[in-house]
PDB file of C-alpha atoms in Angstrom:
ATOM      1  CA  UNK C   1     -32.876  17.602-105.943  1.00 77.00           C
ATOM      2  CA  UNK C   2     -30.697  16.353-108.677  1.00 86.00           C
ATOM      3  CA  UNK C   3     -27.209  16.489-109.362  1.00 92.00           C
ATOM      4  CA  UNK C   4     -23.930  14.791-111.526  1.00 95.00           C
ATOM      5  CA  UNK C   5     -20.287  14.936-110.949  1.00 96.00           C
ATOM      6  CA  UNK C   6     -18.132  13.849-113.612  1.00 97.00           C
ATOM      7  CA  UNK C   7     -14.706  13.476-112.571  1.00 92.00           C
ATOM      8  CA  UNK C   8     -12.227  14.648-114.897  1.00 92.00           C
ATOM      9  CA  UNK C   9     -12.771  17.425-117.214  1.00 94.00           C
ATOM     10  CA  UNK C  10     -10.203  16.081-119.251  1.00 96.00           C
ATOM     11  CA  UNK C  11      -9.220  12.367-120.256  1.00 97.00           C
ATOM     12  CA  UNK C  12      -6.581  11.253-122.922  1.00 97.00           C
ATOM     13  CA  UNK C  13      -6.430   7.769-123.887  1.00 97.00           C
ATOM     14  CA  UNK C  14      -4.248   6.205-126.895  1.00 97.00           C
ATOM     15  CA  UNK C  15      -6.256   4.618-129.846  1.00 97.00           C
ATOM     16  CA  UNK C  16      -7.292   1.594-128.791  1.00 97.00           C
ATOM     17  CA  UNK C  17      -7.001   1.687-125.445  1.00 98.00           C
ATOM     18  CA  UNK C  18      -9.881   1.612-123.256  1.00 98.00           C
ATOM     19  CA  UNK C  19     -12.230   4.728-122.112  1.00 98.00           C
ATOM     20  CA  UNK C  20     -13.583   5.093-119.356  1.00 98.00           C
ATOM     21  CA  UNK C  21     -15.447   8.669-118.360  1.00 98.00           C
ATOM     22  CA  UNK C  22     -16.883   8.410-114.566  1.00 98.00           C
ATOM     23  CA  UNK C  23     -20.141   9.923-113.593  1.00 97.00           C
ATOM     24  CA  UNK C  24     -21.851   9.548-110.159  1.00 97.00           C
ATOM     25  CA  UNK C  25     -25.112  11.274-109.329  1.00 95.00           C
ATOM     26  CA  UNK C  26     -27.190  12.152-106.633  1.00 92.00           C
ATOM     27  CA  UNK C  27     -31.276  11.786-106.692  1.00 85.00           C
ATOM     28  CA  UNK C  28     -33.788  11.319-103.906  1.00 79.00           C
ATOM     29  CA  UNK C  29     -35.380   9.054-105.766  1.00 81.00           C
ATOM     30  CA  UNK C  30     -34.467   6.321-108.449  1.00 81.00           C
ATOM     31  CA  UNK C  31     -33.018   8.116-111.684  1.00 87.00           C
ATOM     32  CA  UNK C  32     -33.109   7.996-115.506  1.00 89.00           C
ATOM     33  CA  UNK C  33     -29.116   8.250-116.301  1.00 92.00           C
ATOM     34  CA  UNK C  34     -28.205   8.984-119.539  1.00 93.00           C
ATOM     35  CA  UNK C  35     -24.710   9.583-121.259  1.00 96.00           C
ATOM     36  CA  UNK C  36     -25.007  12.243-123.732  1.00 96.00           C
ATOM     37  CA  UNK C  37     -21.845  13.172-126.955  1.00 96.00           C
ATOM     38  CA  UNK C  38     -21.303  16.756-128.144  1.00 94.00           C
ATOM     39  CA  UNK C  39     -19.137  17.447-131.216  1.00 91.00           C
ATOM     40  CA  UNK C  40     -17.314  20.982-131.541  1.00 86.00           C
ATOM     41  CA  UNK C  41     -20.368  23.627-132.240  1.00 78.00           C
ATOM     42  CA  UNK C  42     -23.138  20.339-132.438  1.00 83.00           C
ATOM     43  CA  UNK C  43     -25.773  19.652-130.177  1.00 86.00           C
ATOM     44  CA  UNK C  44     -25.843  16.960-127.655  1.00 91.00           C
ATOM     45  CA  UNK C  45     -26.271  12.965-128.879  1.00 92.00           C
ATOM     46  CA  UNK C  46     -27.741  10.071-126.927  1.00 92.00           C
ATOM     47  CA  UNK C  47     -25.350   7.917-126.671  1.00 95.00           C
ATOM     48  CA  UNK C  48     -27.172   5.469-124.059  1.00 94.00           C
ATOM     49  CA  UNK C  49     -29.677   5.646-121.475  1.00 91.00           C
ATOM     50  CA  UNK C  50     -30.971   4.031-118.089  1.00 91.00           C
ATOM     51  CA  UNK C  51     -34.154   3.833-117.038  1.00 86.00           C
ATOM     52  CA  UNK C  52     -35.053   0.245-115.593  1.00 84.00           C
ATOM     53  CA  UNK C  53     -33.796  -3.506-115.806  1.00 87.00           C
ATOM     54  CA  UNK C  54     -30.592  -4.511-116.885  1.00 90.00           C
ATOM     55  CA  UNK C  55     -27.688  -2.609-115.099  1.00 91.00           C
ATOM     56  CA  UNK C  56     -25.582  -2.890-118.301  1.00 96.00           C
ATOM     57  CA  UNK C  57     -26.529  -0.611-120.728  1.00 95.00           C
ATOM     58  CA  UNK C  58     -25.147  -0.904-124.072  1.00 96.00           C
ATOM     59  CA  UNK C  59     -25.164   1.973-126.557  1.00 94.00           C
ATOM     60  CA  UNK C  60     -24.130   3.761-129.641  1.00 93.00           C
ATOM     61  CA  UNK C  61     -20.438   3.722-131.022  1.00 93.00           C
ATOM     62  CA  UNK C  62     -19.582   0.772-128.756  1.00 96.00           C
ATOM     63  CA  UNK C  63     -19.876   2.397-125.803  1.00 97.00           C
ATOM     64  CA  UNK C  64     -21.973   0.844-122.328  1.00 97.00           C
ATOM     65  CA  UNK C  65     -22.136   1.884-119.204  1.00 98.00           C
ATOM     66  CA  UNK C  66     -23.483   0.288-115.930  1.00 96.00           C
ATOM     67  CA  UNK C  67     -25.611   1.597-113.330  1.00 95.00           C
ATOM     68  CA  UNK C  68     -24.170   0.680-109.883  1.00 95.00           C
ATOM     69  CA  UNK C  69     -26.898   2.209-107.125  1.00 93.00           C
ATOM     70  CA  UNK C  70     -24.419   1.165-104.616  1.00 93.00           C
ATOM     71  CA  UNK C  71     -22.057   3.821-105.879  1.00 94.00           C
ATOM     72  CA  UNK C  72     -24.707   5.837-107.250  1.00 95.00           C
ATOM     73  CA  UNK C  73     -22.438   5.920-110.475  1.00 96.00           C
ATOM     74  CA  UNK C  74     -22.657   5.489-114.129  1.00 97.00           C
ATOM     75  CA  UNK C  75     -19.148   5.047-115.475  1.00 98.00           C
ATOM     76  CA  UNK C  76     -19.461   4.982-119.297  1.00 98.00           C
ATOM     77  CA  UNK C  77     -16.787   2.659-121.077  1.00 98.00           C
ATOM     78  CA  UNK C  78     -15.430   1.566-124.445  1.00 98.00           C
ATOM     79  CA  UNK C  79     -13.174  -1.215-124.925  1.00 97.00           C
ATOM     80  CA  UNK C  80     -11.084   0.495-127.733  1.00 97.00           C
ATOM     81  CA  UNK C  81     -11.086   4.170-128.589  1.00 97.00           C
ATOM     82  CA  UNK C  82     -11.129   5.573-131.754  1.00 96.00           C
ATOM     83  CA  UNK C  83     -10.115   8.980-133.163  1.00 96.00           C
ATOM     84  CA  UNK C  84     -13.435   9.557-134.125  1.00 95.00           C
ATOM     85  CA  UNK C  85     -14.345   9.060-130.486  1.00 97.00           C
ATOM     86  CA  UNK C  86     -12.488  12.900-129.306  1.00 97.00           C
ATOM     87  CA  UNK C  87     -15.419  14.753-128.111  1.00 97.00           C
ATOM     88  CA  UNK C  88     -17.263  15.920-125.166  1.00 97.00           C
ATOM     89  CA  UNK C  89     -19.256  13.615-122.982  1.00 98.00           C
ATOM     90  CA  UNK C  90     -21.851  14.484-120.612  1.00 97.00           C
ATOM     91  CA  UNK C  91     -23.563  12.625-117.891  1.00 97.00           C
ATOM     92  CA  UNK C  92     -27.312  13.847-117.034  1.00 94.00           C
ATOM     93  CA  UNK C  93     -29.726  12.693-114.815  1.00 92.00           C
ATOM     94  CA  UNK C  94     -33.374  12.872-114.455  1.00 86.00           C
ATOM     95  CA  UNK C  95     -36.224  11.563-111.987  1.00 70.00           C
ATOM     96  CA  UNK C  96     -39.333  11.275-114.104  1.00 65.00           C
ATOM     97  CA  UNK C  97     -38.010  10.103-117.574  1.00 53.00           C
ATOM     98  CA  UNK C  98     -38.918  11.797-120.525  1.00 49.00           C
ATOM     99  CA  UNK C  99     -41.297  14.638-119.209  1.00 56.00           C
ATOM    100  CA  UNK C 100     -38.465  15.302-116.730  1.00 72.00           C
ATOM    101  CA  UNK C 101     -35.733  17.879-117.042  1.00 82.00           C
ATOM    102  CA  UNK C 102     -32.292  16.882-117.370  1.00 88.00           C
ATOM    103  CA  UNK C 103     -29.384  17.717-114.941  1.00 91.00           C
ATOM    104  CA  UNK C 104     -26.236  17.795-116.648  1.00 95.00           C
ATOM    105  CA  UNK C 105     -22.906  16.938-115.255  1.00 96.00           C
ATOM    106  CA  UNK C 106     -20.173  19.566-116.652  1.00 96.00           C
ATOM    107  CA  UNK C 107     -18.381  17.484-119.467  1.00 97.00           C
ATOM    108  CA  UNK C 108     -15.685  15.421-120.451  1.00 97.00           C
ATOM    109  CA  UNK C 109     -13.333  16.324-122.902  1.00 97.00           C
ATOM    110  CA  UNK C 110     -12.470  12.862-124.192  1.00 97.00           C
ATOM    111  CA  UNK C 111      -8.481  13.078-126.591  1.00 97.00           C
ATOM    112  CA  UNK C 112      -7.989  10.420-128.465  1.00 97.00           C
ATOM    113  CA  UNK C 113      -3.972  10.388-129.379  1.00 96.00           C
ATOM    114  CA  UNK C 114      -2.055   8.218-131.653  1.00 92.00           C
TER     115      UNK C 114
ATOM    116  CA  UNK S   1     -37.680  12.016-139.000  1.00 54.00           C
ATOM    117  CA  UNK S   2     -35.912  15.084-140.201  1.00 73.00           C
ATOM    118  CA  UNK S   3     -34.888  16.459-136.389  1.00 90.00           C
ATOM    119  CA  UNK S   4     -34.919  19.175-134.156  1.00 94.00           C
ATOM    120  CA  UNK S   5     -34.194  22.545-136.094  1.00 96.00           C
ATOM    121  CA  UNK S   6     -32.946  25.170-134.509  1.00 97.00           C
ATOM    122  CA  UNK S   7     -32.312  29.075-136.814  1.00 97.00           C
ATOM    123  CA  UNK S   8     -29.892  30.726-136.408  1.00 97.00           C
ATOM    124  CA  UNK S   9     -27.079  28.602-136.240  1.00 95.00           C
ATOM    125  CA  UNK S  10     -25.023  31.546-135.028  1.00 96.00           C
ATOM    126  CA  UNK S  11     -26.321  35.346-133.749  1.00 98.00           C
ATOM    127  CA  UNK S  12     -24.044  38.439-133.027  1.00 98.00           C
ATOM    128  CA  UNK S  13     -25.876  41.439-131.532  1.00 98.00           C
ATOM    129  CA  UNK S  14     -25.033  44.654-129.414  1.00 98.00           C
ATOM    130  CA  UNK S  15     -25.176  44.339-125.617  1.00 98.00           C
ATOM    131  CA  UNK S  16     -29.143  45.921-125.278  1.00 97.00           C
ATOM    132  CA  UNK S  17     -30.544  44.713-128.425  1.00 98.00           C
ATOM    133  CA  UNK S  18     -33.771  41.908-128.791  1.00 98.00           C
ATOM    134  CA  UNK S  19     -32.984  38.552-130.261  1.00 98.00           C
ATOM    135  CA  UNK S  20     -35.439  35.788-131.143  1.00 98.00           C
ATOM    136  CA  UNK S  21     -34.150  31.974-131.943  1.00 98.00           C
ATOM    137  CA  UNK S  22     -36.595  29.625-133.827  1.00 98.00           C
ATOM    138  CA  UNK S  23     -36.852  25.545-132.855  1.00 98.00           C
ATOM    139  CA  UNK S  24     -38.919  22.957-135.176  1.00 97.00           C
ATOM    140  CA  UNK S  25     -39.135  19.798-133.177  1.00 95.00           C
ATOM    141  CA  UNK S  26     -39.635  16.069-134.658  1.00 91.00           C
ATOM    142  CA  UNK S  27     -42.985  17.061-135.842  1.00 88.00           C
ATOM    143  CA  UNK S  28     -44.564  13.983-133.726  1.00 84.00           C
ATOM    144  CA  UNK S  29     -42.938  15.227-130.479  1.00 87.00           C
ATOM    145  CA  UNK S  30     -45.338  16.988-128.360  1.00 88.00           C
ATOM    146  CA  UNK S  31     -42.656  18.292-125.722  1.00 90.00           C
ATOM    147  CA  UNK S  32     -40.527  20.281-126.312  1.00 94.00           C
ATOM    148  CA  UNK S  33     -37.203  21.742-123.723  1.00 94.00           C
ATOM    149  CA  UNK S  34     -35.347  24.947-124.053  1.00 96.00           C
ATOM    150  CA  UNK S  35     -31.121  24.770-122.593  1.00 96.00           C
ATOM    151  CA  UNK S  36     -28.587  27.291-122.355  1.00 96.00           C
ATOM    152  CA  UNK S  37     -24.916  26.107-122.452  1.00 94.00           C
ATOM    153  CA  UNK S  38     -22.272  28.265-121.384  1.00 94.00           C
ATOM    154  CA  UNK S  39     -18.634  27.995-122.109  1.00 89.00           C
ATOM    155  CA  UNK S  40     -16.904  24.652-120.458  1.00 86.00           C
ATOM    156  CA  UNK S  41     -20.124  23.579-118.956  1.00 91.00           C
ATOM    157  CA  UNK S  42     -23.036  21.577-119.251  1.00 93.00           C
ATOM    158  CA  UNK S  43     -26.652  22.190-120.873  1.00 94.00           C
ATOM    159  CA  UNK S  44     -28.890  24.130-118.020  1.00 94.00           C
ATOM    160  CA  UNK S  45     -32.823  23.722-118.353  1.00 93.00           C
ATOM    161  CA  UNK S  46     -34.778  26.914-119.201  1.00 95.00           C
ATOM    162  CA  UNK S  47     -37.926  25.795-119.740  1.00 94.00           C
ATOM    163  CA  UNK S  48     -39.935  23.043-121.316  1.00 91.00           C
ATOM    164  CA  UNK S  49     -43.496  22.953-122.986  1.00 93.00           C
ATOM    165  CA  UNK S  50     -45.793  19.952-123.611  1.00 90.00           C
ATOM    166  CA  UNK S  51     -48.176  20.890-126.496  1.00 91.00           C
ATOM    167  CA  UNK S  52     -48.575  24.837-126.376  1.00 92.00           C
ATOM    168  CA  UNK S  53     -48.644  24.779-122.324  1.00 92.00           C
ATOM    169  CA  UNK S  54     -45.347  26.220-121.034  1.00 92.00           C
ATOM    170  CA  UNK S  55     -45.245  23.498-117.832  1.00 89.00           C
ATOM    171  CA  UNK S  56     -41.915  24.386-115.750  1.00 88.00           C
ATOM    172  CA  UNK S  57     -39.912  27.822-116.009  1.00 90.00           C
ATOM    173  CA  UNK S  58     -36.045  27.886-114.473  1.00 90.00           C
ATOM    174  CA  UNK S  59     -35.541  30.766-111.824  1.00 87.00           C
ATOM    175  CA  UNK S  60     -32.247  31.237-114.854  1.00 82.00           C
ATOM    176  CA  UNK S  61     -34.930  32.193-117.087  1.00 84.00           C
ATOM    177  CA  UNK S  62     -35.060  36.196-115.838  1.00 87.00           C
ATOM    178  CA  UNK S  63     -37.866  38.322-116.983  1.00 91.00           C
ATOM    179  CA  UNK S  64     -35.697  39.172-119.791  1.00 95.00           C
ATOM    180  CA  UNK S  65     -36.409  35.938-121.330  1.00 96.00           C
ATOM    181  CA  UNK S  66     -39.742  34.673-122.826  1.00 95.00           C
ATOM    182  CA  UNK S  67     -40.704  31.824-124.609  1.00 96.00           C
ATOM    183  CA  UNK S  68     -43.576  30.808-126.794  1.00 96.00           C
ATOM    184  CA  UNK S  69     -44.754  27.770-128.804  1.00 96.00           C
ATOM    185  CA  UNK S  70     -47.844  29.302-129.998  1.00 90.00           C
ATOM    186  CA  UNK S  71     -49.570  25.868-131.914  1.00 87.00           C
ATOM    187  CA  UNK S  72     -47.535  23.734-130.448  1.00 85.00           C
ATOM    188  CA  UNK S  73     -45.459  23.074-133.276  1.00 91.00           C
ATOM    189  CA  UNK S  74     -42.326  25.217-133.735  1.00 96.00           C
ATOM    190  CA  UNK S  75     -41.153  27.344-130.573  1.00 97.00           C
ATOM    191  CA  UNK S  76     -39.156  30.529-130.454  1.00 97.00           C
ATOM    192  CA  UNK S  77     -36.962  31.844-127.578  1.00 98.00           C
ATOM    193  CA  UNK S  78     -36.716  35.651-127.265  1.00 97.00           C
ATOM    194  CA  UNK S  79     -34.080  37.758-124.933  1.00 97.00           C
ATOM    195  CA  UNK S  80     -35.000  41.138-124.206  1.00 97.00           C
ATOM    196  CA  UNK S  81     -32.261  43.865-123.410  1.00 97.00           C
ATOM    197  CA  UNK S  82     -29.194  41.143-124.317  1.00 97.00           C
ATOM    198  CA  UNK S  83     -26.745  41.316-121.542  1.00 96.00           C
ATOM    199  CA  UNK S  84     -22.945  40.171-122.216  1.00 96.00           C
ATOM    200  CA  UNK S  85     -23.557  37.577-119.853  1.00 95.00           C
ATOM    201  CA  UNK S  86     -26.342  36.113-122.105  1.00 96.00           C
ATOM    202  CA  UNK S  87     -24.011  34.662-124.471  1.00 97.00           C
ATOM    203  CA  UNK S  88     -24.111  31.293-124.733  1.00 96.00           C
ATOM    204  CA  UNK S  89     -25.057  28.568-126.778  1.00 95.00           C
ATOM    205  CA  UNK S  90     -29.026  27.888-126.690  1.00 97.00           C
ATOM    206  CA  UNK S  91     -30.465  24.191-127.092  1.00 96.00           C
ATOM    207  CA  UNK S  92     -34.276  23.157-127.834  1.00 96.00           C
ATOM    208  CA  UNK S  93     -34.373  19.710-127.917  1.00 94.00           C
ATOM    209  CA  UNK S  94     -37.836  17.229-128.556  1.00 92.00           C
ATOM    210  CA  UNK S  95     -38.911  14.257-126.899  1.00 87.00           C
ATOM    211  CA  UNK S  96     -41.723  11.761-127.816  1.00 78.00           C
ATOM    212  CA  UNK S  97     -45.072  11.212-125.887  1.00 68.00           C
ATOM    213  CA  UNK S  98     -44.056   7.083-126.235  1.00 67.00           C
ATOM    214  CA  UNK S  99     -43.031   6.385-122.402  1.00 56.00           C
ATOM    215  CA  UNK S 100     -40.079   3.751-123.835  1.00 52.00           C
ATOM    216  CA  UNK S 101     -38.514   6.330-125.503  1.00 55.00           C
ATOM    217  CA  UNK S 102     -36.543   8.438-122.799  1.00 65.00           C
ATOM    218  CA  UNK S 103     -33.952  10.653-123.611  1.00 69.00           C
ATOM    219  CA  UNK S 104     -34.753  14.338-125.818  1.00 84.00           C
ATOM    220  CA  UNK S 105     -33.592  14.353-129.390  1.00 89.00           C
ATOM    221  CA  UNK S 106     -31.239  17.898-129.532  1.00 92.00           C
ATOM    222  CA  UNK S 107     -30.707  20.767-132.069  1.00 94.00           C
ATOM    223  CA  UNK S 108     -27.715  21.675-133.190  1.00 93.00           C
ATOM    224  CA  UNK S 109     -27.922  24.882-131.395  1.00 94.00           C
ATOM    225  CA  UNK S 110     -28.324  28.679-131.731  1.00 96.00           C
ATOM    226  CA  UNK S 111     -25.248  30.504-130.467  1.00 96.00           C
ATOM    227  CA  UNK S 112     -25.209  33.964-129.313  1.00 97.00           C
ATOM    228  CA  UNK S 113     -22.600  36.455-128.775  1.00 97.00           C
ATOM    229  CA  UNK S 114     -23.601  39.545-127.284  1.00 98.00           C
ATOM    230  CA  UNK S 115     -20.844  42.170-127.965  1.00 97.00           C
TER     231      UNK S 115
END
């Protein structure tokens, strides 16, 4: 069995400060993480993905994240935010890759403020 | 690479009508995933089809609910007997047979409210 937990369903950050949206996930056996964007009334966007390899991931828009197994997390990060950046973010995990289903954490509303 | 299509974008029927929603995946895709996403949560898997062969079912998806991708090509999704609690916004999304290239390319998304 799969699961995510993002903690915080909401996060506010100033423009140009840095974001950082926490995941951690539970699998019996090693995961596929990826970090997923969702615009108001869109569909869902890869934004970056884990499978193998290097820890750091980098991705679209600037943002990375790295997969610590220690902590079984995922934290996804971006060294200056931008108001283009206010949207939802989802973590999801999967244990086969891309034949797999996806389990989805329940969001992050991501505010960017002036 | 024109994406996943999904029709409607938006559906509004009475509470014990039928409704059907249409996906086109990235024509070179051969699987293809259906999601429901309620209100303040994340996408839930429904069901998921490589080539014509539905492969994995959700217990979510209730005898109400059938799907179909007939040539394996474009899929529809069709709720029998619409329930309030059926509203939602429904996902198809496509992925690629090419092992390197994890992760499911979305549609934008049919969303139903059952009134």
């Amino acid at each position: 069995a799969q699961s995510v937990t993002q903690l915080g369903s909401h996060v506010s950050v100033s423009e140009g400060a840095l974001v950082l949206l926490r995941c951690n996930y539970s699998s019996s056996v090693p995961p596929y993480l990826f970090w997923y964007v969702q615009y108001p009334n869109q569909g869902l966007q890869l934004l970056l993905k884990y499978t193998t390899g290097a820890t750091l991931v980098k991705g679209i828009n600037g943002f990375e994240a790295e997969f610590k197994k220690s902590e079984t997390s995922f934290h996804l990060t971006k060294p200056s935010a931008h108001m283009s950046d206010a949207a939802e973010y989802f973590c999801a995990v999967s244990s086969t890759g891309t034949a797999s289903k996806l389990t989805f954490g329940t969001g992050t509303r991501l505010q960017v403020t002036l | 690479d024109t994406g996943v299509s999904q029709d409607p974008r938006h559906k509004i029927t009475k509470r014990g009508q039928n409704v059907t929603f249409r996906c086109d995946p990235i024509s070179e895709h051969n699987r293809l995933y259906w999601y429901r996403q309620t209100l303040g949560q994340g996408p839930e898997f429904l069901t998921y089809f490589q080539n014509e062969a539905q492969l994995e079912k959700s217990r979510l998806l209730s005898d109400r609910f059938s799907a179909e991708r007939p040539k394996g090509s474009f899929s529809t999704l069709e709720i029998q007997r619409t329930e309030q609690g059926d509203s939602a916004m429904y996902l198809c999304a496509s992925s690629s047979p090419d092992r390197t290239n994890y992760g499911y390319t979305f549609g934008s998304g049919t969303r139903l409210t059952v009134v």
